[in-house]
Short mmCIF file of C-alpha atoms in Angstrom, two decimals:
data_model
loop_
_atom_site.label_atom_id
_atom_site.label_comp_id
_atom_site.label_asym_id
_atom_site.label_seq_id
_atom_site.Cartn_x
_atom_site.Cartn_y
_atom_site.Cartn_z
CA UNK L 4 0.00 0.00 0.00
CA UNK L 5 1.56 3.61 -0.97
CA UNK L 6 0.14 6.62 0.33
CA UNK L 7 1.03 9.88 -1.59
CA UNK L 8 0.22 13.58 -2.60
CA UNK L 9 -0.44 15.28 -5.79
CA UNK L 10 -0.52 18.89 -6.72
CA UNK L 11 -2.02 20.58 -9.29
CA UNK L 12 0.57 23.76 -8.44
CA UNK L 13 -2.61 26.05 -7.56
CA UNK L 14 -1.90 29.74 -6.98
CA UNK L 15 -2.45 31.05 -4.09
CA UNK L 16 -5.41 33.55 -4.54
CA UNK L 17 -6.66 35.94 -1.39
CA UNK L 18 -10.08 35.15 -1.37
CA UNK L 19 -10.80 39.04 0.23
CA UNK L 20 -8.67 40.96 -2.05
CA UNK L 21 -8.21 38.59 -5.28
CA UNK L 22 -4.92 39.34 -5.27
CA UNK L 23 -2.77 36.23 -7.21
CA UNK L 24 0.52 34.85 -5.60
CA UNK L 25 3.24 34.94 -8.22
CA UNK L 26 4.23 31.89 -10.27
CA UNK L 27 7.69 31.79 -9.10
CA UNK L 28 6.90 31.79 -5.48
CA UNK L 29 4.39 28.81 -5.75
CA UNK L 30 6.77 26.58 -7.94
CA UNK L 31 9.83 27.63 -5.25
CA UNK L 32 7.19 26.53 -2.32
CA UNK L 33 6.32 22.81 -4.43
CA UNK L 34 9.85 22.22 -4.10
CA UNK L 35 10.47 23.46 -0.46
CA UNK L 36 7.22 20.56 -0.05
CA UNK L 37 8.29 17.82 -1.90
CA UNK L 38 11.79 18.02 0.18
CA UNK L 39 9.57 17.75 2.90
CA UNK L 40 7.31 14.55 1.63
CA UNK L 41 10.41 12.83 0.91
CA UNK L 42 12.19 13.52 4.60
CA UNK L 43 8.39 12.53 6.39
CA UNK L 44 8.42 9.17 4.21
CA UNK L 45 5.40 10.11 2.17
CA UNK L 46 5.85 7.08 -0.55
CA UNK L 47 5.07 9.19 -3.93
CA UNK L 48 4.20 12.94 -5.32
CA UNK L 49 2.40 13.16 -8.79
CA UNK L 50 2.60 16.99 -10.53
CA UNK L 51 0.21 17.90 -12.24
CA UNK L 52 0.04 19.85 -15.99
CA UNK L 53 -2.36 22.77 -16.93
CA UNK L 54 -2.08 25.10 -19.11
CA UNK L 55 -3.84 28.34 -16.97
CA UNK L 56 -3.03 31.56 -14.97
CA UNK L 57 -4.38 29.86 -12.11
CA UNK L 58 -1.87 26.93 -11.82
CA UNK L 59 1.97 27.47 -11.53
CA UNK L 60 2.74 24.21 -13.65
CA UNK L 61 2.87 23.61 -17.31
CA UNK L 62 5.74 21.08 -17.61
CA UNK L 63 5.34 18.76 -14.65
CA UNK L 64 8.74 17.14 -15.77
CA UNK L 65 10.34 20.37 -15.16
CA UNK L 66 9.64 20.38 -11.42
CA UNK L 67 10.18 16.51 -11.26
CA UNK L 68 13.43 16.77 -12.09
CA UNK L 69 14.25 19.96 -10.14
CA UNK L 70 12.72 17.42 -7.00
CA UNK L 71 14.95 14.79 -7.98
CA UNK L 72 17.75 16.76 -6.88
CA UNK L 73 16.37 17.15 -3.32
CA UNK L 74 14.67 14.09 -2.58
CA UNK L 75 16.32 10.37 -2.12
CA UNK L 76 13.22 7.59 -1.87
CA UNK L 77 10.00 9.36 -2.96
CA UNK L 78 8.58 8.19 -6.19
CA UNK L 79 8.11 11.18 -8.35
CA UNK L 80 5.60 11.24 -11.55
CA UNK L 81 2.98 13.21 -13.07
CA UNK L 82 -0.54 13.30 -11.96
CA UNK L 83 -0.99 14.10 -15.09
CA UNK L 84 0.68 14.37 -18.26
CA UNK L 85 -2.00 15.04 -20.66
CA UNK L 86 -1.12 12.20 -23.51
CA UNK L 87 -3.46 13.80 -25.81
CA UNK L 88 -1.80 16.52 -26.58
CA UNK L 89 1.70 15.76 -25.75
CA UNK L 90 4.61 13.95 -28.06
CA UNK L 91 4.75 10.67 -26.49
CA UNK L 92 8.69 10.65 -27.91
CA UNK L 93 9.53 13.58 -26.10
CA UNK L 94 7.33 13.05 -23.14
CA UNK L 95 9.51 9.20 -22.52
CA UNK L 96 12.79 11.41 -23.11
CA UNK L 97 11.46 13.63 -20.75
CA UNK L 98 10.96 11.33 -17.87
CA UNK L 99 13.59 9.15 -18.68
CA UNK L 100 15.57 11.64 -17.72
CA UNK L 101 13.58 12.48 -14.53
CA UNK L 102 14.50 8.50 -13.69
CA UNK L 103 18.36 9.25 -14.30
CA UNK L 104 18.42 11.79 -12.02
CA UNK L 105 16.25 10.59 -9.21
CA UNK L 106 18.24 7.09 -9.64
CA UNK L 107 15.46 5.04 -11.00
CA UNK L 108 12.06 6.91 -8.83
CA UNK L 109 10.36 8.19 -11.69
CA UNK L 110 7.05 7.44 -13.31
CA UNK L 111 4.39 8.92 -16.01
CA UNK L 112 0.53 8.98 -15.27
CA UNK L 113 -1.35 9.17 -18.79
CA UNK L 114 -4.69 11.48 -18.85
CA UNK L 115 -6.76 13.06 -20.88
CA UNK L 116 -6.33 16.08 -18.69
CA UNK L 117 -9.48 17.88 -16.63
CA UNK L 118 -8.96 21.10 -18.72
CA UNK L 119 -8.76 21.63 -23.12
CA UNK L 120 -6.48 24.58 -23.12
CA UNK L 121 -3.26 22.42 -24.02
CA UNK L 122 -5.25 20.86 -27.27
CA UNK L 123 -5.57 24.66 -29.01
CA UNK L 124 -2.13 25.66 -27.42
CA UNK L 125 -0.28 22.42 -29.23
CA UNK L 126 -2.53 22.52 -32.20
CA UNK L 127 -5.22 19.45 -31.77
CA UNK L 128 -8.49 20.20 -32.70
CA UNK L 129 -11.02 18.91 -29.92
CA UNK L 130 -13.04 16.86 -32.54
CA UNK L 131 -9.90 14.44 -32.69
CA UNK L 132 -10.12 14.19 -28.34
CA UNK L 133 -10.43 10.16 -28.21
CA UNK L 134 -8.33 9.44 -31.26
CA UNK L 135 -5.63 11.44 -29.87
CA UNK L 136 -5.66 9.92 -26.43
CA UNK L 137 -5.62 6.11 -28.02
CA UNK L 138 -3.07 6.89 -30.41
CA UNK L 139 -0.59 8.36 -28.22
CA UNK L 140 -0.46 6.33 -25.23
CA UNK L 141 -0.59 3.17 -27.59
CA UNK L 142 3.30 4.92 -29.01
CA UNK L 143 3.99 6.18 -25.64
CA UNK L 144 3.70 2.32 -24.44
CA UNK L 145 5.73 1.08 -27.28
CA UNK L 146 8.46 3.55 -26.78
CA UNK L 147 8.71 2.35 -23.19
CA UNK L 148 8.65 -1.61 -24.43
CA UNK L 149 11.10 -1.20 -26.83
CA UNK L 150 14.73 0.46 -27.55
CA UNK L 151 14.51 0.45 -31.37
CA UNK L 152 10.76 1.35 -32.23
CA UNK L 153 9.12 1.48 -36.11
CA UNK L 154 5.54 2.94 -35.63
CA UNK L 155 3.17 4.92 -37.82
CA UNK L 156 -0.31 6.98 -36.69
CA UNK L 157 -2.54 9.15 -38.12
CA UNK L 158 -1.26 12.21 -35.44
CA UNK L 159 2.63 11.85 -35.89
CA UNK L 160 5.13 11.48 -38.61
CA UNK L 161 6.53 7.94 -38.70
CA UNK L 162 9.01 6.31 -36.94
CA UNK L 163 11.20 3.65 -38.62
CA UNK L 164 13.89 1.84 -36.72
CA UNK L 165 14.02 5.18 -34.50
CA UNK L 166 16.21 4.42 -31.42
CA UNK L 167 15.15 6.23 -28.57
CA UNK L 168 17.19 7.62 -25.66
CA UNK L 169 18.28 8.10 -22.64
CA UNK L 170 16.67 4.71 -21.50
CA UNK L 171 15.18 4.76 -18.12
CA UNK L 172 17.47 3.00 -15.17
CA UNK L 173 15.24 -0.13 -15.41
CA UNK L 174 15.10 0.15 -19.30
CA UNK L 175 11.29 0.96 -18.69
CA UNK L 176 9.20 3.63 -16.81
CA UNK L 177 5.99 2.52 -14.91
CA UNK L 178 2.92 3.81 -16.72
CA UNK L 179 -0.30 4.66 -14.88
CA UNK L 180 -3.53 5.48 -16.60
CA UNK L 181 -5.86 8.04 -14.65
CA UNK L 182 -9.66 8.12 -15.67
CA UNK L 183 -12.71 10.27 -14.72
CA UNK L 184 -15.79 8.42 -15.00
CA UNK L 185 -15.53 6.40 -18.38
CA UNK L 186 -16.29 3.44 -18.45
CA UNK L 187 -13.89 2.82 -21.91
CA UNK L 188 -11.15 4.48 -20.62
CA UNK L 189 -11.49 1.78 -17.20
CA UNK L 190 -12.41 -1.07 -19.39
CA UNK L 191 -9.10 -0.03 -22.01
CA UNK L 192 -6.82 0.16 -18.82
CA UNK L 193 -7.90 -3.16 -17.74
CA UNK L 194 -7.60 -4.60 -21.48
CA UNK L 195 -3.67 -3.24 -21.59
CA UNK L 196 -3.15 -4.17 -18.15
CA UNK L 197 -2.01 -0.65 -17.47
CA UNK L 198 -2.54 0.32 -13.48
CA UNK L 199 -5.54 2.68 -12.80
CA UNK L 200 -5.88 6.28 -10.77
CA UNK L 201 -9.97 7.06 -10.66
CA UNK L 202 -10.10 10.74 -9.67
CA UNK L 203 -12.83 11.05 -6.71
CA UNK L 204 -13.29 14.68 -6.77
CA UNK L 205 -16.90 15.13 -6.09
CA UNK L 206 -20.29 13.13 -4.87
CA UNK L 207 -20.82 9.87 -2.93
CA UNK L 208 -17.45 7.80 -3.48
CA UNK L 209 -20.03 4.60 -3.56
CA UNK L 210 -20.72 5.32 -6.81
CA UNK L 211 -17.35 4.84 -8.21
CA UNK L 212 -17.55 0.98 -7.31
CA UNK L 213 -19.15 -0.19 -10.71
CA UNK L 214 -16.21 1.22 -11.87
CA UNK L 215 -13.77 -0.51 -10.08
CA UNK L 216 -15.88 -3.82 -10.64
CA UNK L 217 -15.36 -2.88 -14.47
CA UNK L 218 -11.79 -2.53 -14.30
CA UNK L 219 -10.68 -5.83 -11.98
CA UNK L 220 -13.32 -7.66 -14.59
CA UNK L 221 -11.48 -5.97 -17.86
CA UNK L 222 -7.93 -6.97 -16.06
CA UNK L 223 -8.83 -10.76 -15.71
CA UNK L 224 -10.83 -11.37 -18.57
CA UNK L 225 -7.64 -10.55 -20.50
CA UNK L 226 -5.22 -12.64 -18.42
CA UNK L 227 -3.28 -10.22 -16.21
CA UNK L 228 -1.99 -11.76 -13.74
CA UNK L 229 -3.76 -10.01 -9.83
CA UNK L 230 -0.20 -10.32 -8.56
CA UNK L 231 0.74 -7.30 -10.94
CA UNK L 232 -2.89 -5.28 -9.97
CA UNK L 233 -2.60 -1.97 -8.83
CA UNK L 234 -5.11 0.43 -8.56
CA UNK L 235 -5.65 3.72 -6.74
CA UNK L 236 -7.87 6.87 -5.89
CA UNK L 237 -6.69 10.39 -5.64
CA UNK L 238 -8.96 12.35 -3.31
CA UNK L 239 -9.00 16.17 -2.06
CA UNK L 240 -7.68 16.34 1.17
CA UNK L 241 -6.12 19.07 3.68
CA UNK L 242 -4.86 18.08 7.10
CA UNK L 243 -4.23 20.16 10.12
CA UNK L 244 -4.22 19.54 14.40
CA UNK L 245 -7.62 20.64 14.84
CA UNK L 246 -10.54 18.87 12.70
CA UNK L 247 -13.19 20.91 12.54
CA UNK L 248 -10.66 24.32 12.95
CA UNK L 249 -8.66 22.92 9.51
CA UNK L 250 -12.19 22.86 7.76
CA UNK L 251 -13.42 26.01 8.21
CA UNK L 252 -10.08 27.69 7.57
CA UNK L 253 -9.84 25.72 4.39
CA UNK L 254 -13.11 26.06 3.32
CA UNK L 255 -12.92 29.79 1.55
CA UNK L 256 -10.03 28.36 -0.40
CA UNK L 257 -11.55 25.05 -1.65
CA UNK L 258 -15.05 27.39 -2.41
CA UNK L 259 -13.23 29.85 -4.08
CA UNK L 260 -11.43 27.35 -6.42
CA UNK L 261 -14.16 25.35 -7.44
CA UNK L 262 -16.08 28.09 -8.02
CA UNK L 263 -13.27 29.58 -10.35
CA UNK L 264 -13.43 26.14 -12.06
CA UNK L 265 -17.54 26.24 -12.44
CA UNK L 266 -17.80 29.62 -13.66
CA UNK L 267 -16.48 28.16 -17.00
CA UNK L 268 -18.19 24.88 -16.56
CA UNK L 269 -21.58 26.30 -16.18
CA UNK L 270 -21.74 24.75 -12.50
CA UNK L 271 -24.03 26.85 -9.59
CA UNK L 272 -22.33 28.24 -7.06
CA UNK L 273 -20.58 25.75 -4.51
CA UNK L 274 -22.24 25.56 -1.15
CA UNK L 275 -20.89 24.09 2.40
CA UNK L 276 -23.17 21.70 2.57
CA UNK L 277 -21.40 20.16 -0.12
CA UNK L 278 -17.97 20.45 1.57
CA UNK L 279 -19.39 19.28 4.95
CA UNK L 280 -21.04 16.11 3.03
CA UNK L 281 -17.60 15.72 1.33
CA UNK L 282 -16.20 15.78 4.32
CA UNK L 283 -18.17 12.42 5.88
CA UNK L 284 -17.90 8.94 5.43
CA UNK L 285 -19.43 9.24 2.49
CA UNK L 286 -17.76 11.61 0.33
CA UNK L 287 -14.84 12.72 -1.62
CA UNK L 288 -13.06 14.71 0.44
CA UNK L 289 -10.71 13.68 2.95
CA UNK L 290 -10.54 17.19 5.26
CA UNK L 291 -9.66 16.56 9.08
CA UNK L 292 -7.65 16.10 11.68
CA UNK L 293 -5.16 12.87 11.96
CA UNK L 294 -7.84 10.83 13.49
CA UNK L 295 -10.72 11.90 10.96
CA UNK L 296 -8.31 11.66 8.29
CA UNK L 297 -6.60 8.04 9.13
CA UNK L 298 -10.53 6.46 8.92
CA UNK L 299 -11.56 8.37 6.26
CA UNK L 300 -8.26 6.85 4.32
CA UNK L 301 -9.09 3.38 5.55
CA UNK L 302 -12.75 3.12 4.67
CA UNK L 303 -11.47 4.24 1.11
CA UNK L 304 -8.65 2.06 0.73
CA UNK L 305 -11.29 -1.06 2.01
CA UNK L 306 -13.71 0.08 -0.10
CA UNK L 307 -12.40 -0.33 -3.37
CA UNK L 308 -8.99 -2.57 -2.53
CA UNK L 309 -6.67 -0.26 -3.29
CA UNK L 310 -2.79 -0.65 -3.56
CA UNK L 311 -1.90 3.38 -3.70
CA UNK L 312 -3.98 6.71 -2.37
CA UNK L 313 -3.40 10.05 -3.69
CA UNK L 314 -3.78 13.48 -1.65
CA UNK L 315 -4.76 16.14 -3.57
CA UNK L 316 -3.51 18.35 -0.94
CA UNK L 317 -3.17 22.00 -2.93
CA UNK L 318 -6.86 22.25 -4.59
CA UNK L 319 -6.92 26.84 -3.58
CA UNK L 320 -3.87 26.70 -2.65
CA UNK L 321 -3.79 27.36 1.37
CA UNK L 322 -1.08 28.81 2.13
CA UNK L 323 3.11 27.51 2.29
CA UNK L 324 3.11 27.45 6.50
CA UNK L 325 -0.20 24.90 6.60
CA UNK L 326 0.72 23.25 3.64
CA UNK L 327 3.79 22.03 5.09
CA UNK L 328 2.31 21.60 8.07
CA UNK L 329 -0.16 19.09 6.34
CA UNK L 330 2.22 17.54 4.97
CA UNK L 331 4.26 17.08 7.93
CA UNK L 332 1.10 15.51 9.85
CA UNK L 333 0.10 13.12 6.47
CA UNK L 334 3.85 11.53 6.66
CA UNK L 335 4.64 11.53 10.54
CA UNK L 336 0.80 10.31 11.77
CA UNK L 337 -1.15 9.61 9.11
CA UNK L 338 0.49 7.07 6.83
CA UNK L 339 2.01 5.53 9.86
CA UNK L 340 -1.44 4.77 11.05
CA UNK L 341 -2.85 3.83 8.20
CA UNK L 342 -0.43 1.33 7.83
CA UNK L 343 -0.26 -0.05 10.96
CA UNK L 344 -3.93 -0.54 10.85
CA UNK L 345 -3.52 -2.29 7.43
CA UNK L 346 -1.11 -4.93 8.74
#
């Protein structure tokens, strides 16, 4: 079981004044927090890619490998690298050279992305969105099978006997897939036997089971082997001493982003009732102190058998002093308790 945190790199945005923390700052505080993770024993950080003024992070390679350089045993990967619009050549250069410098700890999680702004920005029209996505990570996994690759597509100029370097450490990267809610992207995962991330990011997580159901069947019915199953759930979550003290404090933030989000989604105006049912047993948000926070994990990870759980940990962006403090509470109390309670 691995218990992580990813980051979308969020600005930090004063929810009185509006006023917008710098990108610099915010990608100088990611790294100041992943050199954290990594001395707490947090197990993995995925960085996320987005292509807007309200996230510090285009290139999540980029601050991968400036973490490398600071870290020694956290897994480092992207959470995610949208596929879609991406070169799959580059983007295997990219982290194979994230895995040379972090000595082997690097990995790539695949997405179609939760945003469109990178498919104008690269030059992929939006009619092309599931071609794109099948294509790529279909040359994206033969480019990590294979040193000398020959490959043609309807999205890329060919490749014939194209060797491809650096090689990773291991000669190959691990490759997650993350998914929404579709049931062809989960039943495709399964099919490749490619390890799944569902994003839980809003409603009743018991309706994400069928889901999971879908994806074990689609792994055995094409002869994967459960010793190599691995499937996980990245969740919203904020930590801090006092439960109900970190909530309210956090609230504004969380509000203020997802409202940001569903102004251009045509979504009302997000309510606390919302957060505080997020914030039960039932829901997708994992907001508390150690105690909440530790059986909120568990009742996830039993729920759906998971191997790995992801903390979304940045969603508004609170600010650098409780984010590290979060972060310091997840990897000193939190994992370790979650753990122990597994065994």
């Amino acid at each position: 079981m691995e218990l992580g945190i990813g980051m979308f790199g969020d600005v930090h945005i004063d929810p009185t004044t509006g006023k917008m923390q710098s990108a610099a700052q915010r990608t100088q505080e990611i790294i100041e927090e992943i050199k954290l993770m990594d001395e707490v024993g947090v197990d993995f950080f995925g960085m996320g890619e987005h292509h807007r003024i309200d996230y510090a992070v285009s290139s999540p390679e980029i601050i991968l490998a400036a973490a490398a350089t600071v870290t020694n045993k956290i897994k480092l990967g992207s959470a995610v690298s949208v596929i879609s619009s991406a070169d799959p050549v580059k983007l295997f250069q990219d982290f194979s050279t994230v895995d040379l410098l972090s000595n082997g700890r690097a990995e790539i999680m695949a997405g179609r992305g939760s945003f469109i702004e990178s498919f104008p920005l690269f030059g992929y029209d939006l009619k092309d969105y599931a071609e794109l996505f099948e294509e790529k990570l279909a040359l994206l996994l033969r480019l990590n099978k294979q040193d000398t690759v020959t490959w043609s597509g309807k999205f890329r100029k060919p490749l014939v006997n194209q060797e491809i370097f650096p090689r990773p450490v291991e000669g190959s990267l691990p490759i997650w897939v993350a998914v929404g809610g579709t049931t062809s992207s989960v039943i495709r995962a399964g099919k490749l036997g490619l390890p799944v991330m569902f994003a839980i990011i809003g409603g009743a997580i018991d309706n994400f089971k069928p889901l999971f159901e879908v994806y074990r069947q689609a792994w055995e019915d094409n002869g994967h082997t459960m010793d190599n199953f691995q499937v996980g759930v990245h969740m919203h979550a904020f930590f801090g001493e006092q439960g109900q003290e970190v909530a309210d404090q956090y609230y504004p933030l969380y509000a203020g982003q997802m409202n940001r989000i569903g102004a251009s989604r045509g979504w009302p105006p997000y309510q606390r009732s919302q957060y505080d049912f997020g914030r039960s047993i039932h829901g997708h948000l994992v907001v508390g102190d150690v105690n909440q926070s530790v059986e909120k994990i568990l009742h996830v990870i039993e729920t759906f058998g998971l191997t790995r759980f992801s903390a979304h940990t940045d969603v508004g962006s609170p600010n650098h002093k409780d984010m590290m403090k979060a972060i310091e509470l997840y990897g000193t109390q939190i994992i370790p308790k979650v753990k122990a309670a597994l065994k």
